[in-house]
Amino acid sequence: MARYAMVIKTERCVGCQSCTVACKSEWKVPNGFARTRVPETGTRGTFPTLSTCFHVKQCNHCDRPTCVPACPSGATYQADDGTVHIDRALCIGCGACVAACPYGARYIDPSAGKADKCDFCAPRREQGLLPACVLTCPAEAKIFGDLEDPSSDVYRLVYHEGARRMVSNAVSIGPNVYYTGTPEHLELQAASFVPVPPRTIAPGIIWGAFAKNLVLLAVGASFAGQAIAFFRQLAVGEKRFED
Amino acid sequence: MNQQPIPSHPVPLTAETATAMEQLSIKKHDVAIVLLHWFNASVWFMELLSGLALIVAPAYRVMPQWYLTMIASAFGSRANLLRVHVALGLTWIVVFTVYGVFGYRNYLRKEVLVNEIGLDQDDWQWLRIRLLLILNRTKEPLPEQGSYNAGQKLFALLVYMALPVIAITGIIMTFRLFGTAAVAWAMLLHFVAVGMVVSGLMVHAYMGAVFPEERPAFFSMITGRVNELFAYKHHFKWWKQAKIEQRSWQQEFHSATPNEPKRD
Amino acid sequence: MNSKISRRDFLKVSTAGAAIAGATSATAEPSRLPGRRGNERVELIATNCEMCFWRCGVLAEVKDGKVLKLQGNPNHPMTKGKLCARGNAGTQLLYDPDRLKYPEVRTGSRGSGKLKRVSWDEALDQFAARLKEIKQKYGPEAVAVFPHGVSSGFFATLMKAYGTPNAAETAFAQCFGPRDVAYLLTFGRPVGSPEPVDLEESKLIVLIGSHIGENIFTSQVTAFSQGLSRGAKLLVVDPRFSTAASKANWWLPIRPGSDIALFLAWSNVLITENLYDKEYLDQYAIGFKELTDHVQGFTPEWAESLTDISASQIRETARAMAEAKPAVALHPGRHVTWYGNDTQRARAMAILTALLGAYGRKGGIFLPTKLKQGKIPLPPMPDSEKGRADGGGDRYPLAAEEAQGLTQGLIEATLTAKPYPIKAWVVYGQNVLESIPQKQRTLEAIKQLELLVVVDVLPNEQTDYADIVLPEATYLERYDPPMISTTSKRPFVSVRQPACEPMYETKPGWWIAKQMAKRLDLDAYLPWSDPDDHLRRVIAPLGVNSSELMSLGAVSFPGKPYIEDRVEGDGPLFPTQSGKIELYSAVLNDLHFDPMPVYHAPEQPPSGYLRLIYGRAPMHTMTRSENNAWLDDLMPENQVWVSTKNASSLRLTEGDVVTLENQDGIRSDPIHVRVTERIRDDCAYMVHGFGAVAPKERKAYRRGTGDTKLISRVAVDPIMGGTGMRVNFVRLLAGEGKG
């Protein structure tokens, strides 16, 4: 169908946060939070042999997202084009998805109490527009397109020019935000940020490990009990109430 | 009118008395109670149906995929399902809050705390013997019970404990109160509390609707009345009290002559 | 006008001056095009930004009179839909609850901030009355005007007509004045804004102190990025490892103030190794012989000990420039008032540019393309016998033009009453307390004024000292004169039109100026009736109709950026006195200045002190954005960068709070330390624009520290009066000293 992806050209990015603010104004992201953010990676080396760069971080719309199965109500889902969305009407704001994201791409919007993250500007794309961050980037560091379209820039960058995914030994879920840059850049990024294994929130752990089985057991036992009584009743025959 | 003395404990009845008693009915439940009961039953049923379809994550879910899909499409979308679930839940809470506020003094205090969930010695005996009877391990007779037997009381107790949990956690989730962690724990507690109620509900539904011995009880939840024989046999303490009150009313009504002062 | 354009279609419309069928009559209303946001109808209004001075094209999304969002205008020929963090945060200025709302007059003492609300009539009547009074008492020259920003022209014209020659904006003596004078001397033209640097076609980009990526001018970043992507090499000369340096092939952490030595050594290498563009110089330049003789002794070895850059690196980079010539984009910088010898440094840069044959060439510095701007005929301006008070043209001979006012000269005149007393200041769109160094002097001067009128958007510190505060509408609510850019490869005209009605009782600058003109009987000097009238007159010679311009936001024209594009009628290539590039400046020589740059070492920091240097952050525009909720969220305060070595010897760790004390004993407000390898051991660096002391700017109040008050010393450029500001030294005191 389509598989949308983004390529970040680290060699171009200057860390100006234009993308952060464009996104914030488009989607009313509250202060203190961000759908996309561009931290510095930290500096390597000693004066005067130094290196540093910026690391654009946002939802990666992974091939095998760990946030989707973590969502109890199924509010988070993956569309056919690979992008991961949050159905706000279904989100109850439990935070399971926030913990389940290895990239820290999600946050709970305190005013709405619901989860929020980048969705590659789906409403804009429906109108044939580029994501807000891509359009606004002064350095043209964000490239957006369809990985299944051989004529697209992202296709070329990913399949022919070696754009890399931000993965680790522990976490490799097919993120669709790729990075180009010098080997130094990519090392700096990897050193400053490593995707962490998805966490399960405590209530979720209890639910999965214990509560679910407890409930099924209780209901099952109760049901079984009644079933047995029912069969006995059929076997023995009905007794009138006064006997 | 029947001027037989009211026995203080159940005595064997003649076939004739029994038949006569079976023909008479005695009011067991107010109309309000009847309506509320079915309100509960229907709301809880719908809530369970919709609620189960809302638990989708593989680690959490208890229903198979076809169920989730079927219910969601029956309601249009899962988002609609949640809306219905919340609407029903809030309706239930409003109804019961109103009921609680207005009914407390007249009704709730005595009826709930004493009749519905107060467990006395007889209740504990009843539980023991009832269990052994099911397992065919005793021939003891069941002790006297009040207007609700011990099993029913236990269920009521469970419901009174679990429903506030379900309601409050539901409100926390709906209005996303007290932060994300609160919502997450509310989710878990909501599920566990519902699970407990459903377990109890199975017994309640079976006992009420399927178990033949209790059939008059089932109909009492529709008509509000049970026949006197059933009451005598299964809820003796309640029958006795009702009779005493009935007698005293009758006495008052029938014995008062125009010129005699009323006896207080 | 096609009224059924969807947002998508609008954004596809080409810019090539496409004629759109429609009336040429002026529209009283801004041009609103229909658009969509989800299922809601919105309007799109094309304007340009004023969150800094680049004026990128902006599309404002408006519904029911509210601006919902800003984005770049894809139709703008220069910025093409890109918009930086500040531009995107413009709505937070518009809807800032702290902004100035009503005209106010002072009721308490100067600086108390006690003001009372009055009506516009009352405020303007009072303003006019006071001006008339001052004219009578002292003469009109006693009024100094500080106009800055797009509508500053109206105020400058008004006050000039009133009779004062004293107008100055910080842009000249506190910013790019030195380089404009230097390039004017060398090539016959100032550099201009936007800077005509052909970054995207360059083979080697050279940045001297310029920290592109931390200073953000949207289209400049785009060009920079494109140039690098196409394989341009990058050479950065900066005492700090800036963002630009992080992308550089060479980072030369030069000793601050020694740039002239570096340029001289580079020139030496190019000349002695015969690497300069001989053909170009033969054809276009004079003074080559003098230059050759001049740079003989300025070898890389000589420069090494002065600059802390090794001779081999100097040679290597010179050769790299030669290899890339003429496509070497030697960026002239923008804020260049550093050490007081800045005109000479810019001259050295201009000379080097000429040696590489890069001026007027692809990949170097391109030529402006003239656009005819409609002149609005005015009655003759009154002559002033007293002449300028700021020293321009006389003490500072090359600050002779009208646009070259010296703000600090006006302050000095106010303080000393020499050459004559200055009793009133009219400030428009300029933060005199933070943008002019030696803040203490400015405050002293203000205390001596009989009248201070401030026209501004935010309640910054200077409004607490004003007698009359006039609240201007923000750029999103007003018309300003169009931007006519000649220093772009495709010259263009871009409009500013209101996206919504002015909030509260704020008024656009043009309205205030016209109201004052009326009261001062100077109507004839602002003879246009309304913004549309003004716009039409200004753009008349361009052959563009105003409706078209208003809907697209900007219209571009073919450019002639390179020498080979020029034909006879385009005027001289190098409008200098000689008609050629003047490597040797006879003008300077006649004025008894060095005709070719000579290196003089600046004073070094005393022991225990670090040189205070400052710069920009990409999410702020100096103090202009300090109260912006979104931008503050990204960067709420500044930090002082010190080297790891300095930090450890001072026993400071990352995040510690310090106070800076300068050589005059002046202390900063508390500021957090950033311990880094990215800076030389002799410097302390901070971003300019923090440390607000106006309590009415609630979000900005007391966040970080301002550097302006630490810049209590300046080194004044004798050629044009520029105030070099990197001549202050600070030491770090742990903890929160008294500020």
Coordinates of N, CA and C in Angstrom, one line a residue, chain C residues 181-254:
Chain C
V181 N 30.5 49.7 5.6 CA 31.4 50.8 5.2 C 32.6 50.2 4.5
A182 N 33.1 49.1 5.1 CA 34.3 48.5 4.5 C 34.1 48.0 3.1
Y183 N 32.9 47.4 2.8 CA 32.6 46.9 1.5 C 32.3 48.0 0.5
L184 N 31.7 49.1 1.1 CA 31.5 50.3 0.3 C 32.8 50.8 -0.2
L185 N 33.8 50.9 0.7 CA 35.1 51.4 0.4 C 35.7 50.5 -0.7
T186 N 35.6 49.2 -0.5 CA 36.3 48.3 -1.4 C 35.6 48.0 -2.7
F187 N 34.4 47.8 -2.6 CA 33.6 47.4 -3.9 C 32.7 48.4 -4.4
G188 N 32.4 49.4 -3.5 CA 31.5 50.5 -4.0 C 30.1 50.2 -3.5
R189 N 29.8 49.2 -2.8 CA 28.5 48.9 -2.3 C 28.6 48.4 -0.8
P190 N 27.6 48.7 0.0 CA 27.5 48.0 1.3 C 27.1 46.6 1.1
V191 N 27.2 45.8 2.1 CA 26.9 44.4 2.0 C 25.3 44.3 1.8
G192 N 24.6 44.9 2.7 CA 23.2 44.9 2.7 C 22.6 43.7 3.4
S193 N 21.3 43.7 3.4 CA 20.5 42.6 4.1 C 19.3 42.2 3.3
P194 N 19.0 41.0 3.0 CA 19.8 39.8 3.4 C 21.2 39.8 2.7
E195 N 22.1 39.2 3.4 CA 23.5 39.2 2.9 C 23.6 38.4 1.6
P196 N 24.2 39.0 0.6 CA 24.2 38.4 -0.7 C 25.4 37.4 -0.8
V197 N 25.3 36.3 0.0 CA 26.4 35.3 0.0 C 25.8 34.1 -0.7
D198 N 26.5 33.7 -1.7 CA 26.0 32.6 -2.6 C 26.4 31.2 -2.0
L199 N 25.8 31.0 -0.8 CA 26.2 29.8 -0.1 C 25.9 28.5 -0.9
E200 N 24.7 28.5 -1.5 CA 24.3 27.2 -2.1 C 25.1 26.8 -3.3
E201 N 25.8 27.8 -3.9 CA 26.7 27.4 -5.1 C 28.1 27.4 -4.7
S202 N 28.4 27.6 -3.5 CA 29.8 27.7 -3.1 C 30.6 26.4 -3.0
K203 N 31.9 26.5 -3.2 CA 32.7 25.3 -3.1 C 33.4 25.3 -1.7
L204 N 33.5 26.5 -1.1 CA 34.1 26.6 0.2 C 33.4 27.8 0.9
I205 N 32.8 27.5 2.0 CA 32.2 28.5 2.8 C 33.1 28.8 4.0
V206 N 33.3 30.1 4.1 CA 34.2 30.5 5.2 C 33.4 31.4 6.2
L207 N 33.3 31.0 7.4 CA 32.6 31.8 8.4 C 33.6 32.3 9.5
I208 N 33.6 33.6 9.6 CA 34.4 34.2 10.6 C 33.5 34.6 11.7
G209 N 33.5 33.8 12.8 CA 32.7 34.2 13.9 C 31.2 34.0 13.7
S210 N 30.8 33.9 12.4 CA 29.4 33.8 12.1 C 28.9 32.4 12.5
H211 N 27.9 32.4 13.3 CA 27.5 31.0 13.8 C 26.1 30.7 13.2
I212 N 26.1 30.5 11.9 CA 24.9 30.0 11.2 C 24.4 28.7 11.9
G213 N 23.2 28.7 12.1 CA 22.6 27.5 12.8 C 22.3 27.8 14.2
E214 N 23.0 28.8 14.8 CA 22.6 29.3 16.1 C 22.0 30.7 15.8
N215 N 22.7 31.5 14.9 CA 21.9 32.6 14.4 C 21.1 32.0 13.2
I216 N 19.8 32.3 13.2 CA 19.0 31.7 12.2 C 18.3 32.8 11.4
F217 N 18.7 32.8 10.1 CA 17.9 33.5 9.1 C 17.5 32.4 8.2
T218 N 16.2 32.1 8.2 CA 15.8 30.9 7.5 C 16.4 30.5 6.2
S219 N 16.3 31.5 5.2 CA 16.8 31.1 3.9 C 18.3 31.0 3.9
Q220 N 18.9 31.7 4.8 CA 20.4 31.5 4.8 C 20.8 30.1 5.3
V221 N 20.0 29.6 6.3 CA 20.3 28.2 6.7 C 20.0 27.3 5.6
T222 N 19.0 27.5 4.8 CA 18.6 26.7 3.7 C 19.8 26.7 2.7
A223 N 20.3 27.9 2.3 CA 21.3 28.0 1.4 C 22.6 27.3 1.9
F224 N 22.9 27.5 3.2 CA 24.0 26.9 3.8 C 23.9 25.4 3.7
S225 N 22.8 24.9 4.1 CA 22.5 23.4 4.0 C 22.7 22.9 2.6
Q226 N 22.1 23.6 1.7 CA 22.2 23.1 0.3 C 23.6 23.2 -0.2
G227 N 24.3 24.2 0.1 CA 25.7 24.3 -0.3 C 26.5 23.1 0.2
L228 N 26.4 22.8 1.5 CA 27.1 21.7 2.1 C 26.7 20.4 1.5
S229 N 25.4 20.3 1.2 CA 24.9 19.0 0.6 C 25.5 18.8 -0.8
R230 N 25.8 19.9 -1.5 CA 26.4 19.8 -2.8 C 27.9 19.6 -2.8
G231 N 28.4 19.5 -1.6 CA 29.8 19.2 -1.5 C 30.7 20.4 -1.1
A232 N 30.1 21.5 -0.7 CA 30.9 22.6 -0.3 C 31.7 22.3 0.9
K233 N 32.9 22.7 1.0 CA 33.7 22.5 2.2 C 33.4 23.7 3.1
L234 N 33.7 23.5 4.4 CA 33.3 24.6 5.4 C 34.5 24.8 6.3
L235 N 34.8 26.1 6.4 CA 35.9 26.6 7.2 C 35.3 27.5 8.2
V236 N 35.5 27.2 9.5 CA 34.9 28.1 10.6 C 36.0 28.6 11.4
V237 N 36.0 29.9 11.6 CA 37.0 30.6 12.5 C 36.2 31.2 13.6
D238 N 36.4 30.6 14.8 CA 35.6 31.0 16.0 C 36.2 30.5 17.2
P239 N 36.3 31.3 18.3 CA 36.9 30.9 19.5 C 36.0 29.8 20.2
R240 N 34.8 29.6 19.7 CA 33.9 28.6 20.2 C 33.5 27.6 19.2
F241 N 33.4 26.3 19.6 CA 33.0 25.3 18.7 C 31.5 25.4 18.5
S242 N 31.1 26.2 17.5 CA 29.7 26.5 17.3 C 29.0 25.3 16.5
T243 N 27.7 25.4 16.3 CA 27.0 24.4 15.5 C 27.6 24.3 14.1
A244 N 27.9 25.5 13.6 CA 28.5 25.5 12.3 C 29.9 24.8 12.3
A245 N 30.6 25.1 13.3 CA 31.9 24.4 13.5 C 31.8 22.9 13.5
S246 N 30.7 22.4 14.1 CA 30.5 21.0 14.2 C 30.3 20.4 12.8
K247 N 30.1 21.2 11.8 CA 29.9 20.7 10.4 C 31.1 21.0 9.5
A248 N 32.1 21.6 10.2 CA 33.2 22.2 9.4 C 34.3 21.2 9.1
N249 N 35.0 21.4 7.9 CA 36.2 20.6 7.6 C 37.3 21.1 8.4
W250 N 37.3 22.5 8.6 CA 38.3 23.1 9.5 C 37.7 23.9 10.5
W251 N 38.0 23.8 11.8 CA 37.6 24.7 12.8 C 38.9 25.3 13.4
L252 N 39.0 26.6 13.2 CA 40.2 27.3 13.7 C 39.8 28.1 15.0
P253 N 40.1 27.6 16.2 CA 39.7 28.3 17.4 C 40.6 29.5 17.6
I254 N 40.4 30.5 16.9 CA 41.3 31.7 16.9 C 41.3 32.4 18.2

